Short mmCIF file of C-alpha atoms in Angstrom, two decimals:
data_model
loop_
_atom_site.label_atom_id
_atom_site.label_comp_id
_atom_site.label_asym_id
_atom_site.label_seq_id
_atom_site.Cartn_x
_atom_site.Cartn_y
_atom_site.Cartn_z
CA UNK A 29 -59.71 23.16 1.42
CA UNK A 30 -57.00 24.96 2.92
CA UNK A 31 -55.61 24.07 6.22
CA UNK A 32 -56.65 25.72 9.38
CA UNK A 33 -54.03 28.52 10.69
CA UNK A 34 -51.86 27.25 13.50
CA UNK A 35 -52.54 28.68 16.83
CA UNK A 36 -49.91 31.33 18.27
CA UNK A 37 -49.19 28.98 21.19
CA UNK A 38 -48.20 25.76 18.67
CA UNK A 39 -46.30 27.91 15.89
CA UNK A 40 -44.35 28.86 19.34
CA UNK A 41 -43.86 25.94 20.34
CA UNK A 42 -43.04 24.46 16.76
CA UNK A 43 -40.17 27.79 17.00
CA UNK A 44 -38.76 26.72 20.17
CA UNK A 45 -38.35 22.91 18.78
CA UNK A 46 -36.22 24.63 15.67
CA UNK A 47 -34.28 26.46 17.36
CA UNK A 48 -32.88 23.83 20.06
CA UNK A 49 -32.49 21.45 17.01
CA UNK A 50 -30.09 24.40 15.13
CA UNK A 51 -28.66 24.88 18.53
CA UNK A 52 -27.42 21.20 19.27
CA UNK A 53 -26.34 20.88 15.40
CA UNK A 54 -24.21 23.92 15.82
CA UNK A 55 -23.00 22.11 19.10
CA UNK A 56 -22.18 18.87 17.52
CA UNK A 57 -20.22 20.70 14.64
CA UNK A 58 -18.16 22.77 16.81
CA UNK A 59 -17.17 19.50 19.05
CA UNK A 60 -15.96 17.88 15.62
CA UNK A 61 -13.94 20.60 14.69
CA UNK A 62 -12.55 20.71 17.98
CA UNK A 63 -11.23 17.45 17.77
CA UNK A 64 -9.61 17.13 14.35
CA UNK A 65 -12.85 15.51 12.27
CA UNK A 66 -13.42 16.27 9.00
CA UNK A 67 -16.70 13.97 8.33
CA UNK A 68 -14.37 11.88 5.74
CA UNK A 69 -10.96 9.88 6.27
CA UNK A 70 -7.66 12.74 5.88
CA UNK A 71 -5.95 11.13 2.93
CA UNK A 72 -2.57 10.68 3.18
CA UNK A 73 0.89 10.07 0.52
CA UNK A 74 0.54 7.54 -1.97
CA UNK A 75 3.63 6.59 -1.27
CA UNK A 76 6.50 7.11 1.04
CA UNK A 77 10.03 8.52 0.98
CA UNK A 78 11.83 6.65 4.04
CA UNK A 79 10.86 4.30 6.57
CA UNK A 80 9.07 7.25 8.79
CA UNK A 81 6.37 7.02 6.34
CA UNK A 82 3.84 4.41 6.06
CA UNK A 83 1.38 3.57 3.49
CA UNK A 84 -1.79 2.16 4.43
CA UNK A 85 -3.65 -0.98 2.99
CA UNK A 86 -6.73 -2.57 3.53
CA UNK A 87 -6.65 -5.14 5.68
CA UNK A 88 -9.55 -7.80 7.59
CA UNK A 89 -11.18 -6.34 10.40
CA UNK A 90 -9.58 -9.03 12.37
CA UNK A 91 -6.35 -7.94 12.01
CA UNK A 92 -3.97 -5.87 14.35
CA UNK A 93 -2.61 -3.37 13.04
CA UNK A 94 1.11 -3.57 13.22
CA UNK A 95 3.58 -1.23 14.97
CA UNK A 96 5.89 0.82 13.02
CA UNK A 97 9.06 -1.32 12.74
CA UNK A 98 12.82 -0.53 11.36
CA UNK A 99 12.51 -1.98 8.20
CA UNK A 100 16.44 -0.69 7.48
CA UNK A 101 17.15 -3.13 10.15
CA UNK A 102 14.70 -5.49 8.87
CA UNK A 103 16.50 -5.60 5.37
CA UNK A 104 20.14 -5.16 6.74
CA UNK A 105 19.60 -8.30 9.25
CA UNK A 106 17.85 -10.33 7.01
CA UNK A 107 20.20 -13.43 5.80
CA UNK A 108 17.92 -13.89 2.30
CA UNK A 109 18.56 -10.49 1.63
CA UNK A 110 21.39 -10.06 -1.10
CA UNK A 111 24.71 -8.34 -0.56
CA UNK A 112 23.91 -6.07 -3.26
CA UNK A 113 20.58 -4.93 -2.12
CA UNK A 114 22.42 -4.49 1.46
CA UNK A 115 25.53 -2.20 0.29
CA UNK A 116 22.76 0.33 -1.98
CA UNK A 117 20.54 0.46 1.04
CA UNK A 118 21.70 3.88 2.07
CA UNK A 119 20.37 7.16 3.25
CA UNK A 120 19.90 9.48 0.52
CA UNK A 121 19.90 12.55 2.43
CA UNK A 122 20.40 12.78 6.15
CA UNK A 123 19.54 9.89 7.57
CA UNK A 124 15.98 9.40 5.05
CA UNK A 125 16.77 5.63 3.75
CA UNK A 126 14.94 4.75 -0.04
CA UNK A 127 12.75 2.59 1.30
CA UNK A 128 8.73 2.03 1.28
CA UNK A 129 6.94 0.48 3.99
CA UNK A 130 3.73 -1.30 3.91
CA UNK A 131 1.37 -2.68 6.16
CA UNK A 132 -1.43 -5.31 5.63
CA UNK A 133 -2.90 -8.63 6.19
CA UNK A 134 -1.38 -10.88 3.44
CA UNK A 135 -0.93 -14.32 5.61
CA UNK A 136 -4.35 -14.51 7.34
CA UNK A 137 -2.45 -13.92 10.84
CA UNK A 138 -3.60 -11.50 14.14
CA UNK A 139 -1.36 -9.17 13.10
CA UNK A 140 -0.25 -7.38 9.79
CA UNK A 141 2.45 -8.30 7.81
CA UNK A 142 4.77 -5.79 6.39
CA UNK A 143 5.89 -4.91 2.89
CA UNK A 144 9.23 -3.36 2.37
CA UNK A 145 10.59 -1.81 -1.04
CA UNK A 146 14.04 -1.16 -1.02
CA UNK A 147 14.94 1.54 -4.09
CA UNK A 148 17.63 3.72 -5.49
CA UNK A 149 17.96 7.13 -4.43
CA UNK A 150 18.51 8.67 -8.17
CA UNK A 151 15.31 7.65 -9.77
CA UNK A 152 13.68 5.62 -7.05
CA UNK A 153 14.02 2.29 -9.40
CA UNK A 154 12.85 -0.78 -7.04
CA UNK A 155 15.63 -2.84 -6.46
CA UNK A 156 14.14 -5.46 -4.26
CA UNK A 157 10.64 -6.21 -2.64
CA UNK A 158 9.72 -8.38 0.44
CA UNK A 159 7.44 -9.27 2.52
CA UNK A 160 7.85 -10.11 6.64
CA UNK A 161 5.31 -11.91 8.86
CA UNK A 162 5.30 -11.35 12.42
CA UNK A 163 5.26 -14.37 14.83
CA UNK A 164 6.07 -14.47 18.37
CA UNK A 165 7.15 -10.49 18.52
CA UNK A 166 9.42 -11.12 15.78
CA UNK A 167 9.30 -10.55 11.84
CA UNK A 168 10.14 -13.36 9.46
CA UNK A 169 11.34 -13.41 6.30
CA UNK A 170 8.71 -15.09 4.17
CA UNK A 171 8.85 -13.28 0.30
CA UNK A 172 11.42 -11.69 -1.44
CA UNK A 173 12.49 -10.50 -4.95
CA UNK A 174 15.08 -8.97 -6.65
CA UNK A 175 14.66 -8.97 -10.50
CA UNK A 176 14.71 -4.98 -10.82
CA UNK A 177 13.42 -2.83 -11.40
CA UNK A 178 10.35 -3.76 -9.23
CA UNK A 179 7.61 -2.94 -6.97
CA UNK A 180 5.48 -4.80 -4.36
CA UNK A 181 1.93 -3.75 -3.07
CA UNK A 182 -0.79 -5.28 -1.19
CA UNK A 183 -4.29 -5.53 -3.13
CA UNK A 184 -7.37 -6.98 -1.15
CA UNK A 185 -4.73 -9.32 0.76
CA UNK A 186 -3.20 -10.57 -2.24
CA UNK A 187 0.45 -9.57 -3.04
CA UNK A 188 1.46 -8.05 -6.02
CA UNK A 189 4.62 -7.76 -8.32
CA UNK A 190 5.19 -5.47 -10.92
CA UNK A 191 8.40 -6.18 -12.69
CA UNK A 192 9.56 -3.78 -16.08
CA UNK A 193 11.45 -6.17 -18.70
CA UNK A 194 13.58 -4.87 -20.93
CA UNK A 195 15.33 -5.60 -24.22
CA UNK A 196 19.25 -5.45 -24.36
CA UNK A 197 18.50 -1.92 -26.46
CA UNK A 198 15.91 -0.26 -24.12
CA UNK A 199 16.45 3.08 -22.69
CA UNK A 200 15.79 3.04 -18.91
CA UNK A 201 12.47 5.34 -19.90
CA UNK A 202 10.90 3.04 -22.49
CA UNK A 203 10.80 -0.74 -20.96
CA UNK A 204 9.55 -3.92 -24.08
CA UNK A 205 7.22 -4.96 -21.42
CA UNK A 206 5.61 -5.37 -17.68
CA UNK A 207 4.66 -7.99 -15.89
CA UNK A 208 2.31 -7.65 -13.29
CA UNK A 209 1.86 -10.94 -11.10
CA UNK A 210 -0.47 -12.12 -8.28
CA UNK A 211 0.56 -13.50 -5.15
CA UNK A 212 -1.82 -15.44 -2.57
CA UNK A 213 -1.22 -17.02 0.85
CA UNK A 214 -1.43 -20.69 1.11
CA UNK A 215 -0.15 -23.02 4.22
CA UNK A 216 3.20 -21.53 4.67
CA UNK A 217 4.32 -19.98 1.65
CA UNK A 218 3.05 -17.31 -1.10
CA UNK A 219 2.08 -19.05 -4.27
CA UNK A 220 2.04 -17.02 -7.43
CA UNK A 221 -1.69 -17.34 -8.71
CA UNK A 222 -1.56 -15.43 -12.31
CA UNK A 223 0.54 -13.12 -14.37
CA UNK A 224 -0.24 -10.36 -16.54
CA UNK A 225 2.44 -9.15 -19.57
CA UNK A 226 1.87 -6.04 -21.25
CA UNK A 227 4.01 -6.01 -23.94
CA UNK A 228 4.68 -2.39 -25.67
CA UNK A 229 4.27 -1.44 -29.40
CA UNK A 230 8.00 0.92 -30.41
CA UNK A 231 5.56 2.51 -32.75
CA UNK A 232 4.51 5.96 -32.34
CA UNK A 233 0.98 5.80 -30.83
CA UNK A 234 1.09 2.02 -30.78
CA UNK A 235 -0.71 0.69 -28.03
CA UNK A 236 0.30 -1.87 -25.20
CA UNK A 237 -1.03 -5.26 -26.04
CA UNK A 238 -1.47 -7.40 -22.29
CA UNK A 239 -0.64 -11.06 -22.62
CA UNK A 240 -2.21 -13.64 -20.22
CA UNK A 241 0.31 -16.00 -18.64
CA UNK A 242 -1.64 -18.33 -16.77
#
């Protein structure tokens, strides 16, 4: 059986309702765009080419997020730091330093702790990574390496090292092998957890065969 008609006086009703529901949608939309929103999270650089630039990492809900600091003044005052890594640390055009700043929860603290990558300007080859946790309104030294080339990142709050290795007759572009290992938080100190080796086939095609290291 088909459905009885609708009277005039609901299907006007029924139009009013539609058209203050379009109206208040069109509202809302215009207020978003008014303010910057996008309806997703504006991605940002991967990476960054001085110390202006920050790249973002997940961190606990918990945790503050941590002002911008210098981390040229970080590395320069820091007494772990080597003198080499101190006399390359300098700006590659202007005053824009080689150096990668990131920011995350890696020690379980209030605040996040900061990861800074110092590299060269030529072909941005890490040169040493480390990490600083703040305490008190001050950052503290509390990782560091310098086996280049390298790179430290934070992964779901667990630091990570990727180091190239190569043979004596390696061209820069062509490395024997990386080693990718896993740092965790534990008391006071970062303890390396595991460590992953890829080493690489020199023949044509060959492909990388990753070696365990527990």
């Amino acid at each position: 059986m088909r459905p009885e008609s609708v009277p005039p006086a609901r299907g006007t009703f029924q139009a009013a309702i539609t058209a203050v529901a379009v109206l208040a949608a069109l509202t809302l939309f215009v207020s978003a765009c008014g303010t910057g929103g996008t309806g997703a999270r504006d991605e940002g650089p991967a990476r960054t080419d001085s110390v202006a630039g920050v790249a973002s990492s997940p961190s606990p809900a918990s945790s503050a997020t941590a002002a911008r600091v210098d981390a040229v003044r970080l590395v320069k005052d820091d007494p772990k730091v080597s003198a080499d890594v101190k006399r390359g640390l300098k700006p590659c055009a202007g005053d824009q330093y080689p150096v990668d700043v990131s920011y995350g929860n890696l020690t379980s603290g209030p605040s996040d702790d900061v990861v800074v990558n110092v590299l060269t300007c030529g072909d941005a080859v890490g040169i040493g990574s480390y990490v600083y946790h703040e305490e008190g309104g001050s950052y503290h030294h509390v990782f560091g390496a310098e086996e280049p080339p390298l790179y430290a990142e934070i992964d779901r709050g667990a630091l990570v090292v990727t180091r190239q290795v190569y043979a004596k007759s390696d061209p820069v572009s062509s490395p024997s092998a990386e080693e990718v290992s896993t740092y965790v938080w534990s008391a006071d100190h970062f303890v390396r957890k595991y460590t992953t080796r890829t080493e690489y086939s020199n023949a044509v095609g060959g492909d990388a065969t990753p070696v365990p290291d527990n």
